[in-house]
Each structure stands twice: as structure tokens, then as C-alpha cells.
PDB file of C-alpha atoms and ligand atoms in Angstrom:
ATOM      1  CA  UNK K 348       0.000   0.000   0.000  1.00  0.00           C
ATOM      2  CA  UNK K 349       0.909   3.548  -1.121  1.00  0.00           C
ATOM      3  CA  UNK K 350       0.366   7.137   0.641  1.00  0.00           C
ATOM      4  CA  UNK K 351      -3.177   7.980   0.320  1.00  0.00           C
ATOM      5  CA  UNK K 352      -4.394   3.979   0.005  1.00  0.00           C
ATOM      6  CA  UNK K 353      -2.790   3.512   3.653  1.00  0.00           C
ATOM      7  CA  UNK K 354      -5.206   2.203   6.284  1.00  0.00           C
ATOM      8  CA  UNK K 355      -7.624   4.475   7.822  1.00  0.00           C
ATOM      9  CA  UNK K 356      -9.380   3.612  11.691  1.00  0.00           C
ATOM     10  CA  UNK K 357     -12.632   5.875  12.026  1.00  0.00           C
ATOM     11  CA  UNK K 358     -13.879   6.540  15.046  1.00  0.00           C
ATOM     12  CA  UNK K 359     -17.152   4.023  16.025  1.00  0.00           C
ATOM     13  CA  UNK K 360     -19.798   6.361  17.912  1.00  0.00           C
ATOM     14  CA  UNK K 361     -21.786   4.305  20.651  1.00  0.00           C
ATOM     15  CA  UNK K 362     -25.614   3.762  22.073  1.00  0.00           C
ATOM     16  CA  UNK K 363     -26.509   7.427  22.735  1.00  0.00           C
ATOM     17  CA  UNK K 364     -25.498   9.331  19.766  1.00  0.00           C
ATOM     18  CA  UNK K 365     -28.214  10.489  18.139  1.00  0.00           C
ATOM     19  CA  UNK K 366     -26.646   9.302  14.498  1.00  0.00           C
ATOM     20  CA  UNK K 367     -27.613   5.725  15.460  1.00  0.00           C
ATOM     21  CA  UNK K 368     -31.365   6.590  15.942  1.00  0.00           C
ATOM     22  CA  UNK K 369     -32.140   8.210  12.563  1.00  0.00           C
ATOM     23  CA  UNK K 370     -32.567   7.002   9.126  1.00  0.00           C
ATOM     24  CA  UNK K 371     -29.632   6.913   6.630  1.00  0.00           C
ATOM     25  CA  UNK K 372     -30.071   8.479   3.514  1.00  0.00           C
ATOM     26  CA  UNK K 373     -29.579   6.396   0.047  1.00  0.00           C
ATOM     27  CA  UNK K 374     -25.837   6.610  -1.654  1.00  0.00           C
ATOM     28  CA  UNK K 375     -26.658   8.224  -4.783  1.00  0.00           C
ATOM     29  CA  UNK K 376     -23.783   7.451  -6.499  1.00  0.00           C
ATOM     30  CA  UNK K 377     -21.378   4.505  -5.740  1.00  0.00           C
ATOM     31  CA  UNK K 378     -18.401   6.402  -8.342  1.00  0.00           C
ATOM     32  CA  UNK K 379     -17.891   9.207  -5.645  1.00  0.00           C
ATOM     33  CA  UNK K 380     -14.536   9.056  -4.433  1.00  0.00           C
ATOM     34  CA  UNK K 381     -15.710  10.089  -0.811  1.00  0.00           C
ATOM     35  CA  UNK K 382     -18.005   6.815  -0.929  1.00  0.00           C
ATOM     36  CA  UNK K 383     -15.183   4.346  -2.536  1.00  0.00           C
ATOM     37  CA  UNK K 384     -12.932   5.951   0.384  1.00  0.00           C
ATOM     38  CA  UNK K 385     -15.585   5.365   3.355  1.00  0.00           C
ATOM     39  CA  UNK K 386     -16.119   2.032   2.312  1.00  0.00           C
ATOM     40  CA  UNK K 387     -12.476   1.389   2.316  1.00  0.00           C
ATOM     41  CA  UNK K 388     -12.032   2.784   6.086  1.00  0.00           C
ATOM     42  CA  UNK K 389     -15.197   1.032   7.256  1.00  0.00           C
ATOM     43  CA  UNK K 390     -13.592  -2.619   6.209  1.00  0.00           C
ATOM     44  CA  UNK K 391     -10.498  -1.452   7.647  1.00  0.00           C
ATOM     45  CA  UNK K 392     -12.151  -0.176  10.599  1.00  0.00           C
ATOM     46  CA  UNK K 393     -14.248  -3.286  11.127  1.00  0.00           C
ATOM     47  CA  UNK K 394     -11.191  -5.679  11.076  1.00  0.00           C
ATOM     48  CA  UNK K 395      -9.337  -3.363  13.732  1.00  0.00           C
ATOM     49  CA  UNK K 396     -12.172  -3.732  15.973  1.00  0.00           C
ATOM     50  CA  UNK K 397     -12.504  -7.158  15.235  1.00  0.00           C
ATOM     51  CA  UNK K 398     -16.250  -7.155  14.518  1.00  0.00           C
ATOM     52  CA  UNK K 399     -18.192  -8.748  11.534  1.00  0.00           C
ATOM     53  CA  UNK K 400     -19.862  -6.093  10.141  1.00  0.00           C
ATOM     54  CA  UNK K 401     -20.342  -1.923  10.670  1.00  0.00           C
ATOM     55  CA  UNK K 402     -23.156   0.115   9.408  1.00  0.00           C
ATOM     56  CA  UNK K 403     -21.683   3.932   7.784  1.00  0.00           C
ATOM     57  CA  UNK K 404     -23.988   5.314  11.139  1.00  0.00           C
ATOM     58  CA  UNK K 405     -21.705   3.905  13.179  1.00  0.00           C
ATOM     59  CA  UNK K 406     -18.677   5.840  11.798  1.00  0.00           C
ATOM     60  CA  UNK K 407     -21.061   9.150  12.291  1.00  0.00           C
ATOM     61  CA  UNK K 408     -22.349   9.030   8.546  1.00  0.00           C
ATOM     62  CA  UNK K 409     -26.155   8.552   8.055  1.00  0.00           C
ATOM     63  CA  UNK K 410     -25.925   7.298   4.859  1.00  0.00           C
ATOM     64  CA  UNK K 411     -26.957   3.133   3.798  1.00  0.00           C
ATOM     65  CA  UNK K 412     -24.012   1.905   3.637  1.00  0.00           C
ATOM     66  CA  UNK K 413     -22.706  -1.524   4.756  1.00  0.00           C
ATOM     67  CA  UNK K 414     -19.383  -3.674   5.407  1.00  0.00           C
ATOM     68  CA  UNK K 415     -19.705  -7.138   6.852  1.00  0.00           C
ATOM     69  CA  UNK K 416     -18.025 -10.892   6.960  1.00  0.00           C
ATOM     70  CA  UNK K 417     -19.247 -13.778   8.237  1.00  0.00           C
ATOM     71  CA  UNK K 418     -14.994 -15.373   9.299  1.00  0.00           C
ATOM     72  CA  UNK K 419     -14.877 -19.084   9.318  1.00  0.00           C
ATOM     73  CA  UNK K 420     -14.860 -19.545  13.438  1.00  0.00           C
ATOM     74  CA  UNK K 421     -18.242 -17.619  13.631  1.00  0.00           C
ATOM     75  CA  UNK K 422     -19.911 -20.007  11.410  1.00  0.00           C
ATOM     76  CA  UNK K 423     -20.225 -24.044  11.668  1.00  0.00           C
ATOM     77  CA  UNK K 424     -19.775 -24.933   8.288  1.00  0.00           C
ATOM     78  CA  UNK K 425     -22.936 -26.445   7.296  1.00  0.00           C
ATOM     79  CA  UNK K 426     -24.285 -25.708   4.175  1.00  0.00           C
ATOM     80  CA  UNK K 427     -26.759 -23.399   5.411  1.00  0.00           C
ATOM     81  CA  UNK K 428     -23.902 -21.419   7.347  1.00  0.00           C
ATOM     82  CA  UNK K 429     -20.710 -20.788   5.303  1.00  0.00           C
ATOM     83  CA  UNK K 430     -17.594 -18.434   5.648  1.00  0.00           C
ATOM     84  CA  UNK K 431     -18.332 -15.146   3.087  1.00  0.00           C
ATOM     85  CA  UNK K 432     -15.316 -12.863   2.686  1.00  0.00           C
ATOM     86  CA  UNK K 433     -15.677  -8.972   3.831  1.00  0.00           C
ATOM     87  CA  UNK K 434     -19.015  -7.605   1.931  1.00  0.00           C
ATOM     88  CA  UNK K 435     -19.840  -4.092   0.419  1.00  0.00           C
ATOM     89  CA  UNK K 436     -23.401  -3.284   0.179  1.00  0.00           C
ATOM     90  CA  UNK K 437     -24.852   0.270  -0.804  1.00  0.00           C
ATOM     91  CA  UNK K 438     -28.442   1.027  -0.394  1.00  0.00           C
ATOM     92  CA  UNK K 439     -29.068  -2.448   0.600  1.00  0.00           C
ATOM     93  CA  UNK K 440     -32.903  -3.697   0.510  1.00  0.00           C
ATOM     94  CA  UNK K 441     -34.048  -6.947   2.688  1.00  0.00           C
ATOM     95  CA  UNK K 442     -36.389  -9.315   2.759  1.00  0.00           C
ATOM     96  CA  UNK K 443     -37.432 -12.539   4.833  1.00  0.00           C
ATOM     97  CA  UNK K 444     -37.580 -16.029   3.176  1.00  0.00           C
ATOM     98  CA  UNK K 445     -40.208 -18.252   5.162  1.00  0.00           C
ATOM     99  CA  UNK K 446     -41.501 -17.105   8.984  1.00  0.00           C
ATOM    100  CA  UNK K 447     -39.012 -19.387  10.875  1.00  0.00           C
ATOM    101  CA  UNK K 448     -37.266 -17.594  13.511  1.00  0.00           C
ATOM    102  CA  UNK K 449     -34.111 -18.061  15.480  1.00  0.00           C
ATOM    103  CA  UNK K 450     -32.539 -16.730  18.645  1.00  0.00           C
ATOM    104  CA  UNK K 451     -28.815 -16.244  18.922  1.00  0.00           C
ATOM    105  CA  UNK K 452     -26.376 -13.853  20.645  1.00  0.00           C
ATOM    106  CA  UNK K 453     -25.368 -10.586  19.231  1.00  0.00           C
ATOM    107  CA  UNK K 454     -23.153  -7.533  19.993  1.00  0.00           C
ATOM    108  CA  UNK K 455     -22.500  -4.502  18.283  1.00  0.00           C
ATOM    109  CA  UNK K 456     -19.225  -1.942  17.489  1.00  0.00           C
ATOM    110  CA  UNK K 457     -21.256   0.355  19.440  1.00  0.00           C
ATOM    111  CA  UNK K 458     -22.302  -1.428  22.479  1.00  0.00           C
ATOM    112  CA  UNK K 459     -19.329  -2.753  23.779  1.00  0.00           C
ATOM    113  CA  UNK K 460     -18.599  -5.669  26.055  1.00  0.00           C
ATOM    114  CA  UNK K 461     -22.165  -6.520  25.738  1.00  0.00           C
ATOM    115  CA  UNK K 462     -24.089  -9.243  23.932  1.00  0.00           C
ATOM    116  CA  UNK K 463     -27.875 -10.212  24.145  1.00  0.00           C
ATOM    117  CA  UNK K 464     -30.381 -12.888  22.404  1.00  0.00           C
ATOM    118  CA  UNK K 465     -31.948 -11.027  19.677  1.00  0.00           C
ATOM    119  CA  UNK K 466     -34.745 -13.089  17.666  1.00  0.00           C
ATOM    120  CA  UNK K 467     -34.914 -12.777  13.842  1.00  0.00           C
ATOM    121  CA  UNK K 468     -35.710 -14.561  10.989  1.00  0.00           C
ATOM    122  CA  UNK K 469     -33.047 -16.950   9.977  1.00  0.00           C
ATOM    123  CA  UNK K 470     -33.544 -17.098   5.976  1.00  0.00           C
ATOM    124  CA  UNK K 471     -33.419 -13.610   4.183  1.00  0.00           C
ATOM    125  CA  UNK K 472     -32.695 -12.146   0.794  1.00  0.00           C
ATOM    126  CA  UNK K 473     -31.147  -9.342   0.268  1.00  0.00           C
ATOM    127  CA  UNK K 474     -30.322  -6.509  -2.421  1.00  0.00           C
ATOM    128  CA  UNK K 475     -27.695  -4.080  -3.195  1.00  0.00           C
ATOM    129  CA  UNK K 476     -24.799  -2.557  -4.529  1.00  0.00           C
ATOM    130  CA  UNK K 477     -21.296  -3.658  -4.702  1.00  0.00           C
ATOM    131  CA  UNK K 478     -18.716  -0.747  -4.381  1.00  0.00           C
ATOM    132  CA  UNK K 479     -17.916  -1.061  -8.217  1.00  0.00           C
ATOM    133  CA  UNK K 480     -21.942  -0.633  -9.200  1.00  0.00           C
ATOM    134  CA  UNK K 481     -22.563  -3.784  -9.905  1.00  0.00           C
ATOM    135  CA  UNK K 482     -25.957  -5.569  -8.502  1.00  0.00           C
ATOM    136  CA  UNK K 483     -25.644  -8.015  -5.589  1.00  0.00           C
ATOM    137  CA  UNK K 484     -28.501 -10.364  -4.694  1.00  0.00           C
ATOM    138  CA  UNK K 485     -28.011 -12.987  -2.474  1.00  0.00           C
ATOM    139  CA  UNK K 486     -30.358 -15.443   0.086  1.00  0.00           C
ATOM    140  CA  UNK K 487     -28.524 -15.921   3.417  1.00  0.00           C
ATOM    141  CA  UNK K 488     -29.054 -18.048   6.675  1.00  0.00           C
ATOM    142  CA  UNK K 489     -28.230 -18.414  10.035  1.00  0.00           C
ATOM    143  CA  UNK K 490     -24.931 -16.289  10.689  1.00  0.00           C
ATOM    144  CA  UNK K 491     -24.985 -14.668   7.482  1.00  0.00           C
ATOM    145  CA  UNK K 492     -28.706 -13.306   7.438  1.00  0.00           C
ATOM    146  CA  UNK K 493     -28.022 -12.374  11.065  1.00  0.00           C
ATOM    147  CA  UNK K 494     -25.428  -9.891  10.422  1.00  0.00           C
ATOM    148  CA  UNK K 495     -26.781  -8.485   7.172  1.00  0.00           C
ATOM    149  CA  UNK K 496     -30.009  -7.431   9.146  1.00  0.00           C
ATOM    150  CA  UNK K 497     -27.914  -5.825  12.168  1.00  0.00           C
ATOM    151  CA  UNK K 498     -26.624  -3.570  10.086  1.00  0.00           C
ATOM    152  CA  UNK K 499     -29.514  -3.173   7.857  1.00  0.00           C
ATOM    153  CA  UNK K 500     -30.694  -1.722  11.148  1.00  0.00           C
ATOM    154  CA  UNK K 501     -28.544   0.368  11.735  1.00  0.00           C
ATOM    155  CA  UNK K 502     -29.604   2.428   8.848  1.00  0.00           C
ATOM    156  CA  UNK K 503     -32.925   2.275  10.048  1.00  0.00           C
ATOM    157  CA  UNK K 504     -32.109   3.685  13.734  1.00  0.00           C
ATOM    158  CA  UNK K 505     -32.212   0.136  15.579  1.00  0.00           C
ATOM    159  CA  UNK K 506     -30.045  -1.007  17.837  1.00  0.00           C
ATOM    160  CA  UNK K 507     -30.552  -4.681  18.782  1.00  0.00           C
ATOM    161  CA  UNK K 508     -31.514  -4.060  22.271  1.00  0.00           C
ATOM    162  CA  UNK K 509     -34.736  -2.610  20.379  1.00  0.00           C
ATOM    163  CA  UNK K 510     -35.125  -5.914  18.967  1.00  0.00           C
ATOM    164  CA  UNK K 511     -34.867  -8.011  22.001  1.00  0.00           C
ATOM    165  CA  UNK K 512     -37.826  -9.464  23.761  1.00  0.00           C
ATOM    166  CA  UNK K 513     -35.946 -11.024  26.775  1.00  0.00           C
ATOM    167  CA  UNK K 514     -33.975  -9.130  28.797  1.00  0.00           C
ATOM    168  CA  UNK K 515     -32.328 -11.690  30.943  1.00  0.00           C
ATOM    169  CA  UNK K 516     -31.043 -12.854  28.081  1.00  0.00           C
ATOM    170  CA  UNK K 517     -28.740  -9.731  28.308  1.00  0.00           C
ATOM    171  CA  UNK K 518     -25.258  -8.601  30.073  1.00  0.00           C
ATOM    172  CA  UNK K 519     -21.826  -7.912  29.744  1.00  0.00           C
ATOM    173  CA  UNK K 520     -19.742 -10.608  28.224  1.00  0.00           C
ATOM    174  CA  UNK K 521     -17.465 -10.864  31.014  1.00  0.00           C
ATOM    175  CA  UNK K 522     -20.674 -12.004  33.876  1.00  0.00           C
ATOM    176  CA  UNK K 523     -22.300 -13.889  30.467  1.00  0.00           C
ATOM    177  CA  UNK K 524     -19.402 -16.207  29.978  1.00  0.00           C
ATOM    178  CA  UNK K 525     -19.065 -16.220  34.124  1.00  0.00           C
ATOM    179  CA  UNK K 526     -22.555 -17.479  34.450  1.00  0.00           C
ATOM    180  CA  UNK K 527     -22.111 -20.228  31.440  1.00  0.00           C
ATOM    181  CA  UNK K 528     -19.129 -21.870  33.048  1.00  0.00           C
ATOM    182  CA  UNK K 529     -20.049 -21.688  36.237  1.00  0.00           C
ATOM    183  CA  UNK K 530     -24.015 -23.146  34.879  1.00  0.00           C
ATOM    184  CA  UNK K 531     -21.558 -26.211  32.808  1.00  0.00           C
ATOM    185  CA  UNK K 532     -19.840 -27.013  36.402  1.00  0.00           C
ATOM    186  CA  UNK K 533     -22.958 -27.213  38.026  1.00  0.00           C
ATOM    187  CA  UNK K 534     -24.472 -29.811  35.257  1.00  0.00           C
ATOM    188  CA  UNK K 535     -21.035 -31.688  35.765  1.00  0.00           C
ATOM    189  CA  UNK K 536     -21.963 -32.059  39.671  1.00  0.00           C
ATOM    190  CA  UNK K 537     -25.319 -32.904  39.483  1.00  0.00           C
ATOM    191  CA  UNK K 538     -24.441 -35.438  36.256  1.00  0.00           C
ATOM    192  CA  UNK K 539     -21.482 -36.961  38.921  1.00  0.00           C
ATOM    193  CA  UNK K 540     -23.871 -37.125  42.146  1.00  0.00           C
ATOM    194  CA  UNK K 541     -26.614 -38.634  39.746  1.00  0.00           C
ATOM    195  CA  UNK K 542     -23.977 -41.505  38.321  1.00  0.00           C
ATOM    196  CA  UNK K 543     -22.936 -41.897  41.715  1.00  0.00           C
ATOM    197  CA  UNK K 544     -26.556 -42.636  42.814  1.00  0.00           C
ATOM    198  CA  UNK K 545     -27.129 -44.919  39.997  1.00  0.00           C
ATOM    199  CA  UNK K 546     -23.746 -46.941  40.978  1.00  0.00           C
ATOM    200  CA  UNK K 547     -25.299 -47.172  44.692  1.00  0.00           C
ATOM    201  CA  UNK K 548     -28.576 -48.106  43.030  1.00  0.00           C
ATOM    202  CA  UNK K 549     -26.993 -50.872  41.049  1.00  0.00           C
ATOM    203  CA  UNK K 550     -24.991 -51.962  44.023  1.00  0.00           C
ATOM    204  CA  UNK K 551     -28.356 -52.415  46.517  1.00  0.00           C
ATOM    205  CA  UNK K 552     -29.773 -54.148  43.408  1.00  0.00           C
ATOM    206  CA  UNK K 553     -26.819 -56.562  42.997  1.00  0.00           C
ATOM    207  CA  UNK K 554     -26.852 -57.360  46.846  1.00  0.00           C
ATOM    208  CA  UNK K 555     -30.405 -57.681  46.599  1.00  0.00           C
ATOM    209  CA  UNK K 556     -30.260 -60.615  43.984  1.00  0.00           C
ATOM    210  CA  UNK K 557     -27.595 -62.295  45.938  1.00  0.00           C
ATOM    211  CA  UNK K 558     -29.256 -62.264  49.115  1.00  0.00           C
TER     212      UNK K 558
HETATM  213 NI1   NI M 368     -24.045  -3.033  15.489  1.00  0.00          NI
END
């Protein structure tokens, strides 16, 4: 990489700017340098803060524009939940495919250290433009429809805490992941004292046929 093409970090805004509460405005034309250069800081800003996908709001620009991936250890490699490379979309339109719905963890660039179980339809088709014009139309699932409609809503003003319908189902990753290992050691215990019962159990059973 050359001078001007080096990487560029923008600044992600977080829950309480007013940005990420109003509607983005439709890229009118994908050619404009200023557009081809956002684009190119939002990827690079999305892969510095490790996330898989950021919505132009989030970088204080109300304007529908979206990065994303979907990176090989987020996904389980089914066919209905593949690895996709790092995604441009402009003015990107949605739709979903079927009424199933699934619930699965989420966090967000600008909610950090937080993650909550956000329901939403798992199949989806979406619309829009890649950053050299050309029309991309694509049906997702699972992972991959999950993202695209995060930041789908970001355009719209929602945050996914506005989506949720369960709050306990909501906390800082640190207490989450606290609470899920110490939940898995008490299964182990109760799994032990319940083999051990079935081993006395046995025992009284084997003694009883003897006697
Ligand atoms: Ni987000």
C-alpha cells in the first residue's frame, strides 16, 4: 500500500449518539470518491475492531451503507452457514424467506462488552450494490442473514436491544461467559452425584439378587 491507500481507523460512535437513531439516507452514487474511500475505512475499521460487520452510522455518517463478513470460526460450516469474505453493500434492501425464527447472541461496534439474544428470521434475501456498481442479490441463513439485518438496522435507527424481547437474556460478556461456566460445572456435579446414585442403586440391586 501507497500514501493515500494507507489504512484508515474511524472513530465508532456508541448507544446514545443520536446518528444511530435516525434514518440513513440512500448513496446516490457509488463512483464518488468520498463513498469508494468510506467504504475502504469502514472494512479497515471493522477488522481493527474485530467485529463482523459496521453500518456507515456507526462511523457518524447517516448514509446506507454496509461492510460485513461472516470469518470461518463464527460459522459451523454447514451448508446453510458458510464463511463469506468482507461484503460491500450500498443502499441495501431486505427481505425474509419463510416465517421461521431463530434466537442467537449478538453484539454490536457500538455497544461494547455486551451481547444479548436477539430473535430474527433466519432465511433472508437481500439486495444491493457492490462498491464497483454492480448488482448483488443474495439469500442468506443463520450467521450470514443475522449480520446483514444488524446492520440493515442500523440504517434504520435500531439497535438490537430494540429488537430483544428477553432481557435476561442480556449482560456484559465478562458475567455472560461467568454465568455459562459456572451453569456447565454445576451440570457436571449434578451429572457426577446422579452416576454416583445410579452406581449405589446398582450396588443395593446386585446385593439384593444375591441375598
Ligand atoms: Ni451493530
Amino acid at each position: 500500500m501507497v500514501g493515500d491507500e494507507a489504512m484508515a481507523v474511524l472513530k465508532i460512535v456508541r448507544m446514545g449518539h443520536p446518528v444511530l437513531l435516525q434514518k440513513a439516507e440512500a448513496v446516490q452514487d457509488w463512483r464518488d470518491p468520498e463513498i469508494q474511500r468510506l467504504a475502504r475505512d469502514m472494512v479497515d475499521t471493522m477488522i481493527d475492531a474485530d467485529g463482523a460487520g459496521l453500518a456507515a452510522p456507526q462511523v457518524a455518517v447517516p448514509l446506507r451503507l454496509i461492510v460485513f463478513r461472516c470469518r470461518a470460526e463464527r460459522v459451523s460450516g454447514a451448508p446453510d452457514d458458510q464463511a463469506l469474505e468482507t461484503r460491500v453493500l450500498l443502499n441495501p434492501e431486505i427481505e425474509p424467506v419463510g416465517d421461521e425464527m431463530a434466537l442467537a447472541w449478538e453484539g454490536c461496534l457500538s455497544i461494547p462488552g455486551m451481547r444479548g439474544a436477539v430473535p430474527r428470521p433466519r432465511r433472508i434475501r437481500y439486495r444491493g450494490l457492490g462498491l464497483d456498481g454492480s448488482v448483488i442479490e443474495a439469500e442468506a441463513e443463520n450467521f450470514h442473514a443475522r449480520v446483514v439485518q444488524h446492520e440493515v438496522d442500523h440504517l434504520d435507527g435500531v439497535l438490537y436491544p430494540m429488537r430483544m424481547q428477553d432481557f435476561r437474556l442480556f449482560g456484559y460478556n465478562e458475567e455472560l461467559a461467568r454465568a455459562a461456566q459456572a451453569a456447565q460445572e454445576q451440570e457436571r456435579a449434578a451429572q457426577e452425584v446422579a452416576e454416583a446414585e445410579a452406581r449405589e442403586l446398582l450396588g443395593a440391586m446386585q446385593e439384593g439378587v444375591r441375598g
